[in-house]
Amino acid sequence: MTKPSFYAQLDPRNKYILLCCFFVFAVNGLYGMILGSLLPLISNAYNLNNTISGGLISAHQVGNLIAGFIAGVLPLYLGRKKAVIFMCCFVVMGFLIMILTGNPVLLILGFLFTGLSRGSISNFNNTMVNEISNSSSAALNVLHSIFAVGALLAPFLVIFSTKLTGDFGWKLSAIVIIILAIISMILFSRMDMDASSRIKQKTDKSYVFIQDRRFLIGAGILFFYLCAEATINGWMVKYFIDSGIMSIQYAQILASLLWVVILAGRLTTAFIGDRISKKITLTVLSVGTVMFYLLLLSTRNTTTITLAIMGLGFSMAGIYPTTVSTLGSIIKTYPMSMGVLLMISGIGAIIMPIITGALADGFGVLAGMSAIIVATLMMLIFVGLYVFDKSTPAKLPLETTL
């Protein structure tokens, strides 16, 4: 099997960093997506009401948002390696809190900690892979494909642990996550990376990139993309069940199918990513997202819905990593930019599910899900702005160090 071109061109030092980022991002996907599977079990174990349970997920998203700022600033003072190891500790603390106590305040803190780690690691991995691969769209799509693998494994870990140990199963799942997080920190510690002082000297710590038209367009694409992605993942099963379209079992199967197709889509985009223009790729994917989502809402036929889910997942799969790759030069030049980018897009992931819920309560679940159409259309508009943008690329430093 031929190795991807971006990998074959790397020296041993950078190959280790790349493979380490891939492994850790799989772990990131595993614990990022396992919270939804663990939440009902944690709620039952500690007799939590729906308000507290919903607050736990919100706390995770808030932590993920805050991490966008922390992950941009902390490496400038601790160095990248020390900063990411430090932030990785929070996932260990978060899951330990879940295992040891049912106190709602402490549980909210624990979920917040998991969000801090998830966002920080996402910032680090996206930045490192972008730099090492020279902004390769293929490399970033492989990275996000591996995240999808971790996300796919999450429910199976909970199912296996629960069958193995019964009511203790969810705690066993949490212990597995803690072990994997510790392994991640060990792998990070073995990275051969430059000192923080060299990073400070050769990069720009300002926020001037916020004035860059291309950065604002990319941030707009990701904001509305995550509006759609977070809400579809969070509300899809409930929509199918509340609308009486299908059984709980079939709805869960479709939720799993969505991630399978996302994985396939990211691997496909990784294969073609450096062969086809990013403008063409983003245009095709964003148009496909709008069309297949409209098809999804326009029918109650389960066969058509299944096909729409497959098309939607395949279309959405490559949008995030491809958009990040279009901002490669800015991310290299300004270390704060990746954190700000994650913060802006993270806001979309927080507010859109709330808007959808409010509309569902007032006008029905179909009205709530229809609001996502607006998000996908706005994303398409920003993709159009990118396609027709004629801005001059940012100038890079003479030497960029890792």
XYZ file of C-alpha atoms in Angstrom:
402
model
C 0.000 0.000 0.000
C 1.402 3.383 -1.012
C 1.916 5.829 1.842
C 0.357 9.292 1.465
C 2.725 11.836 -0.080
C 2.572 14.136 2.928
C 3.830 11.256 5.127
C 6.569 9.982 2.827
C 8.236 13.401 2.727
C 8.636 13.682 6.508
C 11.772 13.028 8.533
C 11.609 10.486 11.436
C 11.093 13.230 14.036
C 8.059 14.674 12.295
C 6.685 11.221 11.443
C 6.613 10.428 15.175
C 4.832 13.716 15.940
C 2.297 13.057 13.173
C 1.552 9.488 14.280
C 1.328 10.635 17.888
C -1.219 13.289 16.899
C -3.229 10.644 15.047
C -3.352 8.298 18.053
C -4.244 11.044 20.514
C -6.973 12.393 18.223
C -8.557 8.925 18.141
C -8.598 9.016 21.946
C -9.991 12.557 21.710
C -12.839 11.322 19.524
C -13.467 8.405 21.864
C -13.951 10.441 25.027
C -15.512 13.397 23.216
C -18.342 11.217 21.866
C -18.622 8.788 24.792
C -20.192 11.423 27.045
C -23.530 11.115 25.238
C -23.526 7.354 25.877
C -22.432 7.745 29.496
C -24.872 10.528 30.378
C -27.995 8.340 30.896
C -25.969 5.892 32.994
C -24.421 8.658 35.122
C -27.841 10.275 35.545
C -29.377 6.996 36.736
C -26.449 6.204 39.029
C -26.573 9.588 40.765
C -30.336 10.304 40.373
C -29.776 13.486 38.359
C -32.717 15.388 36.857
C -32.891 16.427 33.206
C -31.803 19.994 33.937
C -28.571 18.859 35.599
C -27.998 16.242 32.906
C -28.343 18.868 30.185
C -26.047 21.165 32.153
C -23.323 18.526 32.101
C -23.229 18.450 28.296
C -23.320 22.245 28.186
C -20.395 22.357 30.626
C -18.386 20.140 28.291
C -19.087 22.471 25.364
C -18.202 25.527 27.456
C -14.893 23.893 28.417
C -14.258 23.145 24.757
C -14.897 26.812 23.959
C -12.657 28.161 26.738
C -9.896 25.820 25.570
C -9.739 27.735 22.298
C -8.340 30.736 24.173
C -6.160 28.825 26.643
C -4.619 26.627 23.955
C -3.624 29.685 21.970
C -1.928 31.498 24.866
C -0.449 28.788 27.091
C 2.109 27.393 24.577
C 3.683 30.839 24.264
C 4.744 30.635 27.916
C 5.110 26.905 28.665
C 6.039 25.704 25.203
C 3.786 23.512 23.090
C 4.760 20.164 24.577
C 4.388 21.164 28.239
C 1.159 23.019 27.493
C -0.579 20.099 25.773
C 0.551 17.630 28.468
C -0.771 19.977 31.154
C -4.136 20.362 29.407
C -4.355 16.612 28.844
C -4.327 16.169 32.633
C -7.792 17.707 32.806
C -9.466 14.766 31.063
C -7.987 12.457 33.700
C -9.327 14.680 36.480
C -12.704 15.002 34.759
C -13.357 11.274 34.492
C -12.016 10.664 37.997
C -14.615 13.127 39.308
C -17.369 11.252 37.448
C -16.276 7.973 39.003
C -15.867 9.250 42.555
C -18.806 11.588 43.183
C -22.379 12.348 42.209
C -22.264 15.922 43.512
C -23.857 17.994 40.699
C -21.454 20.913 41.096
C -18.413 18.651 40.957
C -19.869 16.704 38.029
C -20.351 19.943 36.090
C -16.719 20.768 36.873
C -15.686 17.303 35.677
C -17.498 17.692 32.366
C -15.988 21.169 32.015
C -12.531 19.624 32.480
C -13.159 17.088 29.693
C -14.101 19.956 27.387
C -10.920 21.846 28.264
C -8.807 18.844 27.302
C -10.771 18.072 24.161
C -10.504 21.618 22.816
C -6.835 22.001 23.711
C -5.841 18.730 22.080
C -7.885 19.600 19.003
C -6.051 22.929 18.778
C -2.643 21.276 19.174
C -3.256 18.423 16.738
C -4.783 20.581 14.004
C -1.935 23.091 14.313
C 0.835 20.480 14.329
C -0.537 18.433 11.431
C -1.104 21.627 9.445
C 2.524 22.707 9.967
C 4.170 19.321 9.505
C 2.242 18.502 6.318
C 2.620 22.007 4.855
C -1.150 22.652 5.033
C -2.005 19.382 3.296
C -5.762 18.925 2.990
C -5.170 15.159 2.815
C -3.282 15.094 6.127
C -5.972 17.082 7.938
C -8.704 14.851 6.524
C -6.823 11.764 7.723
C -6.549 13.378 11.170
C -10.293 13.990 11.327
C -10.987 10.524 9.932
C -9.125 9.085 12.906
C -11.251 11.238 15.227
C -14.291 9.616 13.602
C -12.834 6.162 14.318
C -12.605 7.064 18.004
C -16.162 8.426 17.920
C -17.412 5.199 16.319
C -15.798 3.080 19.034
C -17.297 5.098 21.916
C -20.744 3.441 22.164
C -19.221 -0.013 21.700
C -16.848 0.585 24.627
C -19.813 1.443 26.848
C -21.845 -1.551 25.616
C -18.946 -3.953 26.149
C -18.080 -2.569 29.594
C -21.713 -2.688 30.727
C -22.176 -6.267 29.564
C -18.923 -7.235 31.253
C -19.501 -5.661 34.663
C -23.166 -4.594 34.790
C -23.915 -1.359 36.620
C -20.189 -0.729 37.128
C -19.696 -0.769 33.355
C -19.835 2.984 32.805
C -17.125 3.447 35.436
C -14.992 0.831 33.680
C -15.383 2.832 30.457
C -14.219 5.949 32.309
C -11.181 4.050 33.649
C -10.269 2.968 30.098
C -10.419 6.613 29.013
C -8.155 7.628 31.910
C -5.588 4.967 30.936
C -5.637 6.074 27.295
C -5.214 9.722 28.368
C -2.158 8.806 30.451
C -0.686 6.924 27.469
C -1.327 10.046 25.364
C 0.607 12.190 27.823
C 3.532 9.753 27.746
C 3.565 9.866 23.939
C 3.439 13.672 23.982
C 6.360 13.782 26.421
C 8.564 11.900 23.930
C 8.062 14.454 21.156
C 11.201 16.224 19.996
C 10.037 19.824 19.901
C 11.743 23.216 20.111
C 11.749 25.322 23.248
C 9.021 27.877 23.828
C 11.502 30.758 23.602
C 12.227 29.892 19.961
C 8.529 29.765 19.213
C 8.092 33.230 20.719
C 10.916 34.672 18.653
C 9.794 33.315 15.298
C 6.034 33.716 15.404
C 3.642 36.618 15.726
C 1.658 36.694 18.981
C -0.699 39.463 17.846
C -4.355 39.204 16.889
C -3.923 41.086 13.621
C -5.144 38.003 11.739
C -8.684 38.896 12.873
C -8.598 41.692 10.295
C -7.716 39.216 7.528
C -10.664 38.713 5.181
C -9.676 35.106 4.490
C -9.605 34.270 8.201
C -13.063 35.766 8.732
C -14.462 33.820 5.784
C -12.950 30.560 7.079
C -14.271 31.264 10.581
C -17.722 31.912 9.093
C -17.697 28.575 7.263
C -16.722 26.691 10.422
C -19.192 28.604 12.624
C -22.194 27.634 10.506
C -20.806 24.165 9.795
C -20.614 23.385 13.516
C -24.061 24.938 14.017
C -25.333 22.225 11.703
C -23.074 19.356 12.797
C -23.628 19.717 16.543
C -27.386 20.053 16.181
C -27.783 17.197 13.717
C -25.737 14.876 15.950
C -27.612 15.976 19.056
C -31.182 16.101 17.710
C -31.381 13.629 14.839
C -32.444 10.571 16.879
C -34.945 12.599 18.922
C -36.415 14.078 15.733
C -37.004 10.666 14.178
C -38.559 9.289 17.372
C -40.710 12.301 18.303
C -41.995 12.564 14.742
C -42.998 8.889 14.787
C -40.996 8.267 11.637
C -39.129 5.211 12.929
C -38.357 3.096 15.986
C -35.715 3.932 18.562
C -33.591 1.020 17.370
C -33.583 2.116 13.727
C -32.880 5.722 14.718
C -29.831 4.572 16.717
C -28.652 2.548 13.732
C -28.889 5.653 11.551
C -26.902 7.641 14.120
C -24.128 5.050 13.897
C -24.432 4.959 10.098
C -23.881 8.725 9.995
C -20.462 8.351 11.645
C -19.538 5.418 9.401
C -20.281 7.540 6.338
C -18.456 10.539 7.834
C -15.399 8.323 8.232
C -15.691 7.139 4.633
C -16.142 10.718 3.461
C -13.079 11.973 5.312
C -10.931 9.164 3.953
C -12.176 9.932 0.440
C -11.496 13.639 0.872
C -8.054 12.779 2.240
C -7.344 10.765 -0.918
C -8.424 13.509 -3.308
C -7.569 16.454 -1.044
C -4.227 17.338 -2.657
C -5.376 16.452 -6.169
C -8.457 18.680 -6.477
C -8.746 22.404 -5.780
C -9.947 23.229 -2.268
C -12.444 25.656 -3.790
C -14.011 22.883 -5.851
C -13.990 20.483 -2.903
C -15.689 22.918 -0.514
C -18.259 23.963 -3.127
C -19.281 20.375 -3.897
C -19.392 19.352 -0.232
C -21.382 22.371 0.943
C -23.923 22.099 -1.886
C -24.275 18.392 -1.121
C -24.854 19.153 2.565
C -27.712 21.557 1.785
C -29.356 19.239 -0.735
C -29.203 16.057 1.338
C -30.400 17.831 4.498
C -33.403 19.235 2.614
C -34.110 15.708 1.355
C -33.866 14.382 4.909
C -36.546 16.758 6.196
C -38.816 16.469 3.156
C -39.735 12.808 3.558
C -40.966 10.233 6.075
C -39.875 7.258 3.971
C -37.181 5.379 5.898
C -35.355 4.202 2.778
C -35.111 7.749 1.432
C -34.069 9.033 4.870
C -31.333 6.387 5.052
C -29.978 7.458 1.666
C -30.193 11.109 2.727
C -28.240 10.362 5.915
C -25.521 8.663 3.882
C -25.288 11.572 1.462
C -25.364 14.121 4.280
C -22.600 12.433 6.253
C -20.430 12.011 3.161
C -20.902 15.678 2.220
C -20.275 17.077 5.699
C -17.224 14.897 6.330
C -14.529 16.931 4.622
C -15.757 20.484 5.231
C -14.048 21.121 8.587
C -10.532 19.812 7.795
C -10.536 21.272 4.282
C -11.516 24.687 5.635
C -8.745 24.534 8.238
C -6.248 23.705 5.480
C -7.298 26.829 3.545
C -6.107 28.895 6.521
C -2.768 27.088 6.738
C -0.545 30.126 6.179
C -2.400 32.196 8.778
C -2.246 29.404 11.368
C 1.497 29.037 10.801
C 2.132 32.756 11.113
C -0.130 33.514 14.073
C -0.206 30.883 16.862
C -3.251 32.572 18.420
C -5.333 32.078 15.274
C -6.171 28.385 15.762
C -7.502 29.043 19.254
C -9.640 31.937 18.067
C -10.882 29.844 15.142
C -11.957 27.053 17.505
C -13.628 29.557 19.830
C -15.662 31.153 17.041
C -16.763 27.822 15.603
C -17.416 26.444 19.097
C -19.950 29.201 19.760
C -21.969 27.863 16.848
C -21.943 24.376 18.367
C -23.304 25.803 21.637
C -26.015 28.197 20.500
C -27.622 26.290 17.596
C -28.788 23.265 19.641
C -30.378 25.707 22.116
C -32.178 27.570 19.309
C -33.359 24.270 17.871
C -34.660 23.175 21.272
C -36.528 26.434 21.824
C -38.168 26.239 18.400
C -39.040 22.574 18.994
C -40.748 23.434 22.282
C -42.702 26.276 20.702
C -43.550 24.979 17.240
C -42.620 21.294 17.137
C -39.473 19.305 16.489
C -39.720 19.708 12.694
C -39.590 23.492 13.083
C -36.499 23.138 15.277
C -34.752 20.903 12.762
C -35.741 23.231 9.915
C -33.705 26.009 11.521
C -30.590 24.041 10.562
C -31.426 24.783 6.923
C -30.554 28.412 7.608
C -27.169 27.379 9.050
C -26.323 25.215 6.018
C -27.324 27.995 3.604
C -25.182 30.518 5.496
C -22.278 28.074 5.328
C -22.797 27.812 1.571
C -22.745 31.612 1.274
C -19.415 31.811 3.127
C -18.007 29.065 0.898
C -19.046 31.217 -2.058
C -17.190 34.170 -0.534
C -14.093 31.965 -0.237
C -14.366 30.768 -3.829
C -14.531 34.318 -5.204
C -12.122 35.887 -2.712
C -9.058 37.524 -4.267
C -7.196 38.427 -1.056
C -3.399 38.268 -1.091
C -1.995 35.312 0.904
C -0.333 36.213 4.197
C 3.465 36.348 4.256
C 5.101 33.641 6.340
C 8.108 33.989 8.621
C 11.387 32.939 7.026
C 11.481 29.906 9.288
C 8.641 28.233 11.150
C 9.629 26.045 14.075
C 7.618 23.351 15.824
